Short mmCIF file of C-alpha atoms in Angstrom, two decimals:
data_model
loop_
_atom_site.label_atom_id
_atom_site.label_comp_id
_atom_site.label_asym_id
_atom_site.label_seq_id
_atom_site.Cartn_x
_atom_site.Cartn_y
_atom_site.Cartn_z
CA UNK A 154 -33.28 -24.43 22.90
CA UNK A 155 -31.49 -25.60 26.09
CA UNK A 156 -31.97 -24.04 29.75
CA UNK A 157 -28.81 -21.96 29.64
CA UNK A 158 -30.02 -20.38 26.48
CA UNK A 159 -33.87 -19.68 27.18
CA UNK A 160 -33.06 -18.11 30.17
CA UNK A 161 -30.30 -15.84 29.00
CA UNK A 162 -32.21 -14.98 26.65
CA UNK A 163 -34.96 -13.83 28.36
CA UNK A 164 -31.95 -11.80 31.02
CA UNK A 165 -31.53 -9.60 28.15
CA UNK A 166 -35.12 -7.87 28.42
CA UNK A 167 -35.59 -5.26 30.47
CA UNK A 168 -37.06 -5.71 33.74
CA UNK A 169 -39.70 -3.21 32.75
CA UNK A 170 -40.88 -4.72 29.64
CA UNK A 171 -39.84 -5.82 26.47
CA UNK A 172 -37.26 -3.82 25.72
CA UNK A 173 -33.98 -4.71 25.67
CA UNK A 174 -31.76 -4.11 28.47
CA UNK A 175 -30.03 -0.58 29.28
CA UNK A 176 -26.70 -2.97 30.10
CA UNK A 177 -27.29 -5.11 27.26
CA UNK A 178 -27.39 -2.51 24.96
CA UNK A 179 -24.95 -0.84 26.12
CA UNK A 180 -22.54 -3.76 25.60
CA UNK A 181 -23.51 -4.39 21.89
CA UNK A 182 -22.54 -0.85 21.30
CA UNK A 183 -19.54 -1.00 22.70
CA UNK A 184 -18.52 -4.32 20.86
CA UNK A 185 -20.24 -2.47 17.17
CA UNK A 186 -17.84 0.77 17.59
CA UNK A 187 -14.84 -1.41 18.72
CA UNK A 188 -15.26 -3.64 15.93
CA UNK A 189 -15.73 -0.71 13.59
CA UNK A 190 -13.02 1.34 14.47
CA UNK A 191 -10.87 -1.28 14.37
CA UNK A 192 -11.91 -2.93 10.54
CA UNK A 193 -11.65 0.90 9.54
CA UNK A 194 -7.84 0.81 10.47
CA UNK A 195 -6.49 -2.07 9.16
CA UNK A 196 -8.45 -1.20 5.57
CA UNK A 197 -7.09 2.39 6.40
CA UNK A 198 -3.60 1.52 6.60
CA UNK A 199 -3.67 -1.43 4.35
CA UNK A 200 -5.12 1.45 2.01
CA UNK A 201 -2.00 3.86 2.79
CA UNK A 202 0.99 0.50 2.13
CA UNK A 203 -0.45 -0.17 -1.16
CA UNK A 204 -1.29 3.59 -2.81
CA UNK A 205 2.14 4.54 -1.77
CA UNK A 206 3.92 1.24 -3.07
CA UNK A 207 2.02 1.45 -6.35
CA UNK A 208 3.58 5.34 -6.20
CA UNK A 209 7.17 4.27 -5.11
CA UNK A 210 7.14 1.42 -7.54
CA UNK A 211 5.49 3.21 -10.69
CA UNK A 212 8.52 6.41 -10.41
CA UNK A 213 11.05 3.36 -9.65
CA UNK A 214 10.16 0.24 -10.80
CA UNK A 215 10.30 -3.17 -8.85
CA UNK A 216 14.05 -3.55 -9.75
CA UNK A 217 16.30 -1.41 -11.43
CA UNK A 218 19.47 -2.76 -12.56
CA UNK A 219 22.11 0.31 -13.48
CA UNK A 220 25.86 0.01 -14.67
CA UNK A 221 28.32 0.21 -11.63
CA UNK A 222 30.60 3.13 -12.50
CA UNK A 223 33.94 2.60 -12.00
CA UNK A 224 36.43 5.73 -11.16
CA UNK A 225 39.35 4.16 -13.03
CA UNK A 226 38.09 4.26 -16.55
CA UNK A 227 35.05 6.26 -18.28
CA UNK A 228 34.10 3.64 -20.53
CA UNK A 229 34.49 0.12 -20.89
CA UNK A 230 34.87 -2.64 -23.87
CA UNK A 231 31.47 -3.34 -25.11
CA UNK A 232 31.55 -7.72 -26.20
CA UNK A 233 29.21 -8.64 -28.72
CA UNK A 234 27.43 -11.84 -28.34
CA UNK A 235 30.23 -13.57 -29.90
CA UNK A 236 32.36 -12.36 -26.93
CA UNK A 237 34.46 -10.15 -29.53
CA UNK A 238 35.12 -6.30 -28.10
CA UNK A 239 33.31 -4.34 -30.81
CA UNK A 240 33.41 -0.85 -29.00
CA UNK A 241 33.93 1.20 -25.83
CA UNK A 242 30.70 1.63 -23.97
CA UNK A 243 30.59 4.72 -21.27
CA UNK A 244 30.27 3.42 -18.32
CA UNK A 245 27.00 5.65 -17.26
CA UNK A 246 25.93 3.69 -20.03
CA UNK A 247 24.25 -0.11 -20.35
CA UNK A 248 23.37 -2.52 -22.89
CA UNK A 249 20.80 -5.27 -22.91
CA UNK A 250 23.25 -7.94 -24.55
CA UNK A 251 21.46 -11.68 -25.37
CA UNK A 252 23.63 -12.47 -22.43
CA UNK A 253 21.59 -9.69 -20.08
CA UNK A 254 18.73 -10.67 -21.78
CA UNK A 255 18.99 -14.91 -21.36
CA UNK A 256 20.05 -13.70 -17.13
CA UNK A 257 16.44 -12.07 -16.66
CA UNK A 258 14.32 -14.86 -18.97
CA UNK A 259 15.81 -17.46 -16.97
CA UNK A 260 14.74 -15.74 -13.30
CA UNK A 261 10.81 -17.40 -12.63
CA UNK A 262 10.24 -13.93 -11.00
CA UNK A 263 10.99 -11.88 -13.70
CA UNK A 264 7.28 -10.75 -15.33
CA UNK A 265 8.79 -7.77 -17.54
CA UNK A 266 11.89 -5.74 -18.54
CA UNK A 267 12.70 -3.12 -20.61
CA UNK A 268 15.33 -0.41 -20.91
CA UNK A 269 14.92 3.06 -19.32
CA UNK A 270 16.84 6.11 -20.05
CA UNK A 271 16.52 9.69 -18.32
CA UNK A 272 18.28 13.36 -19.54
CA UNK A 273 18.35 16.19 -17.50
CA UNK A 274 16.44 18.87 -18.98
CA UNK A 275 15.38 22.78 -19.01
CA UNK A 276 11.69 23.88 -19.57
CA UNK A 277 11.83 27.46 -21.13
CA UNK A 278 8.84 29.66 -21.14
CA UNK A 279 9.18 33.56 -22.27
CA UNK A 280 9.15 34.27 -18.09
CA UNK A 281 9.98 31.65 -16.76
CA UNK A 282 12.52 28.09 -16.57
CA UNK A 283 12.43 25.00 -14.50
CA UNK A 284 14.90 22.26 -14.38
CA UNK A 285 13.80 18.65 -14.72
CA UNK A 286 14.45 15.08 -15.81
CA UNK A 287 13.06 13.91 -19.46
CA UNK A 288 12.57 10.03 -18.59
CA UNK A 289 11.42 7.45 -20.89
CA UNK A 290 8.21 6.09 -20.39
CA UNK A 291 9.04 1.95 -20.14
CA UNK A 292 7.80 -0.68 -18.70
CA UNK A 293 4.16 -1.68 -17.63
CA UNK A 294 4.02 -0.83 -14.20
CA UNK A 295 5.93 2.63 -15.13
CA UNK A 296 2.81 2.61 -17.91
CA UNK A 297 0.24 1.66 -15.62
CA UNK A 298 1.19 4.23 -12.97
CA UNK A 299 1.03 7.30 -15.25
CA UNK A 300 -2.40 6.00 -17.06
CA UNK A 301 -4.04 6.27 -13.33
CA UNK A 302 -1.89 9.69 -12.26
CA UNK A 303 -3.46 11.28 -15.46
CA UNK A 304 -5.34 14.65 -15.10
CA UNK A 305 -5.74 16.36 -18.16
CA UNK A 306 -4.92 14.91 -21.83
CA UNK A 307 -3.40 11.46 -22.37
CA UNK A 308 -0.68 9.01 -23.12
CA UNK A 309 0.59 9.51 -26.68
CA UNK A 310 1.04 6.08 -28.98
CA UNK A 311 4.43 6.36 -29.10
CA UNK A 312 4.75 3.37 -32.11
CA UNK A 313 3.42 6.61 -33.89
CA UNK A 314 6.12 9.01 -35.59
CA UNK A 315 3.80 11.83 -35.16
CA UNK A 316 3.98 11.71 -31.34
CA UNK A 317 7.99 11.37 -31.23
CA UNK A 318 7.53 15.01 -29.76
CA UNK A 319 5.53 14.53 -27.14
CA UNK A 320 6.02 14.39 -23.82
CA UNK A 321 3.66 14.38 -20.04
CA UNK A 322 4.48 17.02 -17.33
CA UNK A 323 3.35 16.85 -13.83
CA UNK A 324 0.86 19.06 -12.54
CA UNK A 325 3.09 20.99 -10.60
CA UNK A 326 5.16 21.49 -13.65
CA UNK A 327 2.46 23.08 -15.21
CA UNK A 328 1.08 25.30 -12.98
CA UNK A 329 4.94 26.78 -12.28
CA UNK A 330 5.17 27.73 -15.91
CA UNK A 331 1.44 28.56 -16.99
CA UNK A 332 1.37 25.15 -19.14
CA UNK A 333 -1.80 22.86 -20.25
CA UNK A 334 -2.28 20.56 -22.60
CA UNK A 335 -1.30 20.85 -26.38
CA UNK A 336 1.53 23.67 -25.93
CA UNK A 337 4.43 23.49 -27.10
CA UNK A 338 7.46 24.35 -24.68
CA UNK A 339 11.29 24.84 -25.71
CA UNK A 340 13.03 22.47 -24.17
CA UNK A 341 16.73 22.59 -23.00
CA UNK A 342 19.29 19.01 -22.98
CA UNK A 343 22.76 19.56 -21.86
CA UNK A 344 24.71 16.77 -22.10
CA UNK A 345 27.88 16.64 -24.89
CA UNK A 346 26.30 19.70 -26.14
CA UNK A 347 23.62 22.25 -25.79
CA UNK A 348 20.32 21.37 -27.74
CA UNK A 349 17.10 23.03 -27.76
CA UNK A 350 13.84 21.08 -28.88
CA UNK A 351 10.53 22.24 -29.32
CA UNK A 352 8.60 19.31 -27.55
CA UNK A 353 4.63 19.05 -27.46
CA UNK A 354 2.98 18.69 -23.95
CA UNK A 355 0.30 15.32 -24.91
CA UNK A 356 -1.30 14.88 -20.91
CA UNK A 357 -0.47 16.13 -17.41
CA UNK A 358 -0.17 14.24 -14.68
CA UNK A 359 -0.61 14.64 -10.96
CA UNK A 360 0.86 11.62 -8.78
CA UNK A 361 0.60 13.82 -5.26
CA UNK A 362 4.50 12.82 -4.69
CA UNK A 363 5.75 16.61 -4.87
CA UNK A 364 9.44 14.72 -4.91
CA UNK A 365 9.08 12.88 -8.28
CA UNK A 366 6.60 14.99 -9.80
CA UNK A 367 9.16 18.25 -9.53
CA UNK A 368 11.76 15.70 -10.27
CA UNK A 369 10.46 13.81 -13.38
CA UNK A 370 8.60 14.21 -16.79
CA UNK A 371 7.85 11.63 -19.48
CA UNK A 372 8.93 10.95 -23.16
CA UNK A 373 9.54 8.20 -25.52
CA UNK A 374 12.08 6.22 -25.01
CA UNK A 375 13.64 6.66 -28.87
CA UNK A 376 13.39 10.50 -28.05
CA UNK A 377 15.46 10.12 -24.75
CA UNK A 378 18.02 8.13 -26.50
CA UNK A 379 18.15 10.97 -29.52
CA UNK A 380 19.01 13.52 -26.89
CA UNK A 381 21.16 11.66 -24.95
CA UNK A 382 23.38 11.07 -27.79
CA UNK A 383 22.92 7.34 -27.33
CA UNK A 384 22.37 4.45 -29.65
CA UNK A 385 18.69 2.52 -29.57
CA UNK A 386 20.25 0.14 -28.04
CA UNK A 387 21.12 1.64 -24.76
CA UNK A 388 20.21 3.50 -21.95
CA UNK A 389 21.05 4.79 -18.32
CA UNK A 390 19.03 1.69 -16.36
CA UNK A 391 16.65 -1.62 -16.73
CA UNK A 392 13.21 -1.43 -15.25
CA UNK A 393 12.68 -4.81 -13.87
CA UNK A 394 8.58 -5.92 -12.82
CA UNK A 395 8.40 -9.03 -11.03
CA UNK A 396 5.50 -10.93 -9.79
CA UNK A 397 5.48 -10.30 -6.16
CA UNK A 398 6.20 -7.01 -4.71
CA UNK A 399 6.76 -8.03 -1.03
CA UNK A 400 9.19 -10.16 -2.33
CA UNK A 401 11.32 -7.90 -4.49
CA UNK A 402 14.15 -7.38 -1.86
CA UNK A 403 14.92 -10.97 -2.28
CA UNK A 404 14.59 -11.29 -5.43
CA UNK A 405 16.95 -8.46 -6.19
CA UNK A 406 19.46 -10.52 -3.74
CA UNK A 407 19.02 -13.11 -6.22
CA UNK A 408 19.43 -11.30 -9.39
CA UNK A 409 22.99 -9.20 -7.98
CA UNK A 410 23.84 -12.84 -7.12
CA UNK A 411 23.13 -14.62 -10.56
CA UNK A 412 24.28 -11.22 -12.45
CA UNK A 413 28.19 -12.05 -10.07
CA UNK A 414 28.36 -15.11 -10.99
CA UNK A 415 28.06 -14.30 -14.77
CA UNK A 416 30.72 -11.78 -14.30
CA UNK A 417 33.08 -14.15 -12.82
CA UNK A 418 32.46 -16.75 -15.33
CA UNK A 419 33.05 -14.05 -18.15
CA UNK A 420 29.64 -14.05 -19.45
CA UNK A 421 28.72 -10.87 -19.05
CA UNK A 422 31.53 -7.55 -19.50
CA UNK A 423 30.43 -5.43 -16.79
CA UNK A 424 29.44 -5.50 -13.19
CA UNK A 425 25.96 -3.59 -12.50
CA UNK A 426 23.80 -1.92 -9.65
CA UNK A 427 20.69 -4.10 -8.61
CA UNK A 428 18.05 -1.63 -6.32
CA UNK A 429 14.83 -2.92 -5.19
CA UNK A 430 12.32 0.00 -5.12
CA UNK A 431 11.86 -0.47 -1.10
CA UNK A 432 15.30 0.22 -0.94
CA UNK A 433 14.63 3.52 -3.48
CA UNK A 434 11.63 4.81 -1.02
CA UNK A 435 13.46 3.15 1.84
CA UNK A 436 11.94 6.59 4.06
CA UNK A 437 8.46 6.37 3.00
CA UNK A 438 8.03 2.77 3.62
CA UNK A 439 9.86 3.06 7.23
CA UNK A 440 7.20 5.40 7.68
CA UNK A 441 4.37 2.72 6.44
CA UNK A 442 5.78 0.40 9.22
CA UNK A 443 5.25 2.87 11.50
CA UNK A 444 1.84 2.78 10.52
CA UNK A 445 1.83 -0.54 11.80
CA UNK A 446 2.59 0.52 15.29
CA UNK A 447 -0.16 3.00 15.37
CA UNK A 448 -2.44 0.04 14.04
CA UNK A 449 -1.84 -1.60 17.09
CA UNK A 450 -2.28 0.78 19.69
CA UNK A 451 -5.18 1.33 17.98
CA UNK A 452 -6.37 -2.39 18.49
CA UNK A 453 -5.36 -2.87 21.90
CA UNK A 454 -6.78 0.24 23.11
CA UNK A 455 -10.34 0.15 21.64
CA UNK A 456 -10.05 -3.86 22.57
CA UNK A 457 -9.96 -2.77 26.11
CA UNK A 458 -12.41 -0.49 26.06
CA UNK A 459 -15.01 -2.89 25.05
CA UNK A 460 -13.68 -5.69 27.32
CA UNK A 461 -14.10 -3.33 30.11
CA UNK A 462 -17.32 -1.90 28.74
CA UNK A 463 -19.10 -5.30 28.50
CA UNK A 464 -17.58 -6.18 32.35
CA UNK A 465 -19.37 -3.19 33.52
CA UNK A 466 -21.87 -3.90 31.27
CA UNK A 467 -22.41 -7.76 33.10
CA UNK A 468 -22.13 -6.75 36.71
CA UNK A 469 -24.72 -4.41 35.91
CA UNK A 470 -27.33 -6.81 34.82
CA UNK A 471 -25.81 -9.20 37.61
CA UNK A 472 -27.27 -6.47 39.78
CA UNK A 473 -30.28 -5.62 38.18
CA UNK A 474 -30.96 -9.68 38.00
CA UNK A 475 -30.08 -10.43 41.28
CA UNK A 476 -33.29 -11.85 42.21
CA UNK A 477 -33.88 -13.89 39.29
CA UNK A 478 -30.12 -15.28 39.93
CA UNK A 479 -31.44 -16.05 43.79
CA UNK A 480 -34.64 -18.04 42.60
CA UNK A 481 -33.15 -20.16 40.36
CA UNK A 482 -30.35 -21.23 43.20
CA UNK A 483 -33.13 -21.87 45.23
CA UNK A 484 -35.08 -23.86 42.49
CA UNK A 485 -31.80 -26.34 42.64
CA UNK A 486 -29.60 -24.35 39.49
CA UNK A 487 -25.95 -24.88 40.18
CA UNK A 488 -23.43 -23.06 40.07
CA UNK A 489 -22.08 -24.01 36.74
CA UNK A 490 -25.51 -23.57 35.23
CA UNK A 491 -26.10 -19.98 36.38
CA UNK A 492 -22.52 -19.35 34.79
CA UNK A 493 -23.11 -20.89 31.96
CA UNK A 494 -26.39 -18.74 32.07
CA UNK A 495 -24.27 -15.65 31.66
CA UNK A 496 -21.36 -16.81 29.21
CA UNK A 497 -23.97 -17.41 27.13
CA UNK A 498 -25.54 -13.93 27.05
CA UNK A 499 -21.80 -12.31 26.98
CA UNK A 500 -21.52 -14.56 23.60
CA UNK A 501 -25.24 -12.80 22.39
CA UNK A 502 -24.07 -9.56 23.06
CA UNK A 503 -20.16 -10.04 21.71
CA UNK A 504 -21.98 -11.85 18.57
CA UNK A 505 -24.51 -8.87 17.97
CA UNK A 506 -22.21 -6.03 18.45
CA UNK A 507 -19.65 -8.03 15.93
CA UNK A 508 -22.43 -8.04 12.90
CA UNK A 509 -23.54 -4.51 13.55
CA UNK A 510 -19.80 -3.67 13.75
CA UNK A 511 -18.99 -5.62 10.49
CA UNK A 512 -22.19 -4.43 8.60
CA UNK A 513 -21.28 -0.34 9.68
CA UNK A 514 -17.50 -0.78 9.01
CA UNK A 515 -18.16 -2.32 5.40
CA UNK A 516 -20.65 0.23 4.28
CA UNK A 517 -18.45 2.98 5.66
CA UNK A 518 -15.63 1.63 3.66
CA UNK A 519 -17.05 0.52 0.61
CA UNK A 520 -18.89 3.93 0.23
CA UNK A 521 -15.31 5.36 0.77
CA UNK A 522 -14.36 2.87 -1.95
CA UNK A 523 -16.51 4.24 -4.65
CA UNK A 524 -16.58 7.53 -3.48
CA UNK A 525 -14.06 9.25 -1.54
CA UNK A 526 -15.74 11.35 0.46
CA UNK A 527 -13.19 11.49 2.63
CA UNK A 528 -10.53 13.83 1.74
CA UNK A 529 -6.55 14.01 2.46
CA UNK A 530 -4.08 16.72 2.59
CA UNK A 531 -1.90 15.32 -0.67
CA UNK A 532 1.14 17.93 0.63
CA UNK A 533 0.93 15.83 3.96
CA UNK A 534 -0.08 12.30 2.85
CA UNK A 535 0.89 11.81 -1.21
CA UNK A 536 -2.61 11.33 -2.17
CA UNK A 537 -5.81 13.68 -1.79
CA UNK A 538 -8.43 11.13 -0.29
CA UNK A 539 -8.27 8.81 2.17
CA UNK A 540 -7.44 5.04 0.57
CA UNK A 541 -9.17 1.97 1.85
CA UNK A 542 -8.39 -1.87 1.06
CA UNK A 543 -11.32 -4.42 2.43
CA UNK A 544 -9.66 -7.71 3.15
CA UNK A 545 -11.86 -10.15 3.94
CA UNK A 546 -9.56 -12.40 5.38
CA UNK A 547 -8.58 -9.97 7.77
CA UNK A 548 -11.97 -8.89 9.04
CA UNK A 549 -12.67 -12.65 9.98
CA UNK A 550 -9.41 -13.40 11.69
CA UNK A 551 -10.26 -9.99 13.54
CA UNK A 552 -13.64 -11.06 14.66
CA UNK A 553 -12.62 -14.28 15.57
CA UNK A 554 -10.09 -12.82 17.69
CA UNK A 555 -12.21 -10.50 18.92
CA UNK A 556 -14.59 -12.83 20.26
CA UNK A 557 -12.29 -15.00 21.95
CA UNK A 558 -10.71 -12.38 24.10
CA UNK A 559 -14.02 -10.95 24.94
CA UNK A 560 -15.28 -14.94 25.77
CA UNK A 561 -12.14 -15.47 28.24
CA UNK A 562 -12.44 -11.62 29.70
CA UNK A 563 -16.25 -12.62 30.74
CA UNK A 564 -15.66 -16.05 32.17
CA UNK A 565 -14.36 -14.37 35.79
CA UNK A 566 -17.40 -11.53 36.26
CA UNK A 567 -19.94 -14.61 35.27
CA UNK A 568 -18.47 -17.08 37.98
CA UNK A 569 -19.58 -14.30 40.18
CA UNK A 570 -23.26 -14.81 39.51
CA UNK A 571 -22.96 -18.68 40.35
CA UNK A 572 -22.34 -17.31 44.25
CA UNK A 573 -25.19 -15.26 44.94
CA UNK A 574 -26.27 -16.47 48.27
CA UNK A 575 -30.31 -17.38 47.46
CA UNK A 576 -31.47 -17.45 51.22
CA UNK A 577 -29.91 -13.55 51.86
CA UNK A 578 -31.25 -12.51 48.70
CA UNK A 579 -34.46 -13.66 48.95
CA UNK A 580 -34.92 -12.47 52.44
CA UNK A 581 -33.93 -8.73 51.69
CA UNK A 582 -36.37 -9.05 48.84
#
C-alpha cells in the first residue's frame, strides 16, 4: 500500500472514531442514487423501444410489400411463370409468383415470408354489432406476437379442418359484445356480396394497443381467402421478417429497389408498395426518440448532482482535515502528494458509491424483471407494467463514464488541499 493510499484511507474515518466520515458518506450516497437512477432509465426506456417495436412489428410485420393500385385499370394481366398472361388479377390483389418468390430468397436479409390477407368484417350479437378487420394469422413474428398477447384460450392448429372456424378477438372486442371463449358469434363479410358465417371464438387476446386491438381480429389464412372471394393463391399483402429490425428501413430501400429493377427488366407484371413497420408506427416510434431526450436530461442532471455533491462533499473533509493536511506539509509532503492524497479518496468514494449503485439498480430491475411489481396505465403507455431491458454493456460504459467525469470534476477542489499554509494552521491550532 503506497503513502497516498494509507493515508487517504485513513481521511475517510471520522475524526471521532471509527466510523466513517459524515462527508464521506455522504458522497458514496450521492454517487449509489446517481448511478441508480440513471441504470434504471436506460433499462426503463430500453424496456419501452423494444415492448412497443415487438407491438408495432407483430400488428405490421417488418416489411410489408402490397400491390400499387393503379387508377387507370382495376385489374391487371396476371403472367404465369412462363411469362404467358393467364388471367386478370385485381389490382387490390397480389400473387406470390416463382418470380416474387426467387426476389425475396435471393435478399440475405430476408428470414421469412408469407402471404397475408385481411376482410372487413361485422360481429353480430342479439344487442349489439361492432365493425372490424378478419386478418389472417401469417408469419412468425405475426405468430409470435399473438402467442405472448394471449389472455384467455389459445391459438387454434389451423393445419386442422376442424378449426377452419375459428378465429381470436381482442379483449376489448370481447368485453364490447359480452364475448369469451368458445362462443360462437355471427359474423358479417361484405365484399362482392353479403355473407354471414357463424365463426367460433378459439382465444382472446389483449395487446394494450387500443388502435389495433379495436382494429384487428385473427383467422386462418384459407378462411380469409374463402371470404374474400380469392383464390389460395393470393391475398391483399406479404409479411416480410428480416433479421435485423433496426435495419428494416434499409432493407426495405433495398427490396423497392431490387423489386424496380425486376419490373423494368419485365420479370415481374406489377409494380408493388414496400412499408417498413417504422414507417407503419412512424408516431409511436417518434415518440420513443423522444424518450431519448428525456434519457438525457435525466443523465446530465443527476450527473451534476453528484459531481456537485461529492465537491461539497471534499471541501468538507478538506475542512474537517485541515490539521492533518498542515502536519504533513510540515513533515516535508508536497504539494502533489497531498493532492494525490485526495484524488485518491475521491476515486474510493466514486468506486464505492458505483458498486452499491450497480448492486441496488440490478436487484431493482431484475425483481421488476420477474415480477412486475411495478404497474402502468396500458390506456396511457400500451402495456400495463413497467418494461425493463438490463444491458450489460451499457451499465459498464455508464460507469466508466461516470467515473471519469467525477475523476476530472475532483482534480480542481483537491489541488486546493496541496496549499494549506502549515505554519498558519498550525499556529491557530
Amino acid at each position: 500500500m503506497t503513502v497516498a493510499n494509507f493515508i487517504a484511507r485513513r481521511l475517510s474515518i471520522s475524526s471521532a472514531g471509527n466510523k466513517i466520515s459524515p462527508a464521506v458518506a455522504v458522497g458514496i450516497a450521492a454517487v449509489a442514487l446517481a448511478i441508480t437512477v440513471m441504470a434504471c432509465a436506460i433499462a426503463i426506456v430500453g424496456g419501452f423501444k423494444r415492448e412497443i417495436t415487438n407491438k408495432v412489428a407483430g400488428f405490421n410485420s417488418h416489411i410489408t410489400i402490397t400491390p400499387m393500385i393503379e387508377a387507370k385499370d382495376a385489374t391487371k394481366e396476371f403472367y404465369t411463370s412462363d411469362g404467358n398472361a393467364s388471367s386478370r388479377e385485381p389490382s387490390n390483389l397480389l400473387t406470390l409468383t416463382p418470380t416474387l418468390k426467387s426476389i425475396l430468397d435471393s435478399r440475405p436479409y430476408v428470414t421469412d415470408y408469407s402471404l397475408q390477407a385481411a376482410v372487413p368484417a361485422i360481429f353480430k350479437t342479439p344487442s349489439d354489432f361492432k365493425g372490424s378487420y378478419l386478418k389472417s394469422l401469417t408469419g412468425k413474428d405475426n405468430l409470435n406476437f399473438v402467442e405472448l398477447s394471449m389472455v384467455s384460450g389459445k391459438i387454434p392448429d389451423y393445419t386442422k379442418d376442424e378449426a377452419h372456424n375459428d378465429i381470436l378477438i381482442s379483449a376489448s372486442i370481447a368485453s364490447d359484445l359480452g364475448l369469451k371463449t368458445g362462443d360462437r358469434i355471427d359474423t358479417y363479410f361484405i365484399t362482392d356480396k353479403i355473407l354471414v358465417r357463424k365463426l367460433r371464438i378459439a382465444g382472446i387476446f389483449n395487446s394494450h394497443f387500443e388502435i389495433f386491438d379495436d382494429t384487428y381480429a385473427f383467422g386462418s389464412l384459407p378462411l380469409v381467402q374463402e371470404l374474400g372471394n380469392v383464390s389460395p393463391s393470393q391475398a391483399t399483402s406479404i409479411a416480410v421478417s428480416t433479421d435485423n429490425f433496426s435495419s428494416i428501413d434499409q432493407y426495405a430501400e433495398d427490396l423497392t429497389a431490387t423489386l424496380l429493377n425486376a419490373y423494368a427488366e419485365q420479370r415481374i407484371y406489377r409494380l408493388y408498395n414496400v412499408t417498413s413497420a417504422r414507417q407503419s408506427g412512424m408516431g409511436y416510434f417518434h415518440w420513443l426518440d423522444m424518450l431519448d431526450t428525456n434519457v438525457i436530461v435525466v443523465l446530465t442532471l443527476m450527473t451534476i448532482v453528484a459531481v456537485i455533491t461529492l465537491i461539497s462533499g471534499m471541501l468538507i473533509l478538506m475542512v474537517d482535515k485541515v490539521r492533518v493536511i498542515a502536519l504533513l506539509a510540515a513533515l516535508g509532503a508536497s504539494r502533489q502528494l497531498i493532492s494525490r492524497i485526495f484524488i485518491r479518496l475521491a476515486a474510493k468514494i466514486a468506486l464505492i458509491g458505483l458498486l452499491i449503485g450497480d448492486a441496488i439498480s440490478l436487484c431493482l430491475l431484475y425483481a421488476q424483471k420477474e415480477t412486475h411489481f411495478m404497474p402502468l396505465d396500458p390506456d396511457s403507455y400500451y402495456i400495463d407494467f413497467v418494461p425493463v431491458e438490463i444491458s450489460f454493456p451499457a451499465l459498464l460504459v455508464l460507469n466508466i463514464a461516470v467515473l471519469a467525469i467525477i475523476w476530472v470534476a475532483l482534480i480542481l477542489p483537491s489541488r486546493f488541499a496541496g496549499k494549506v499554509a502549515p505554519a498558519r494552521t498550525l499556529a491557530r491550532e
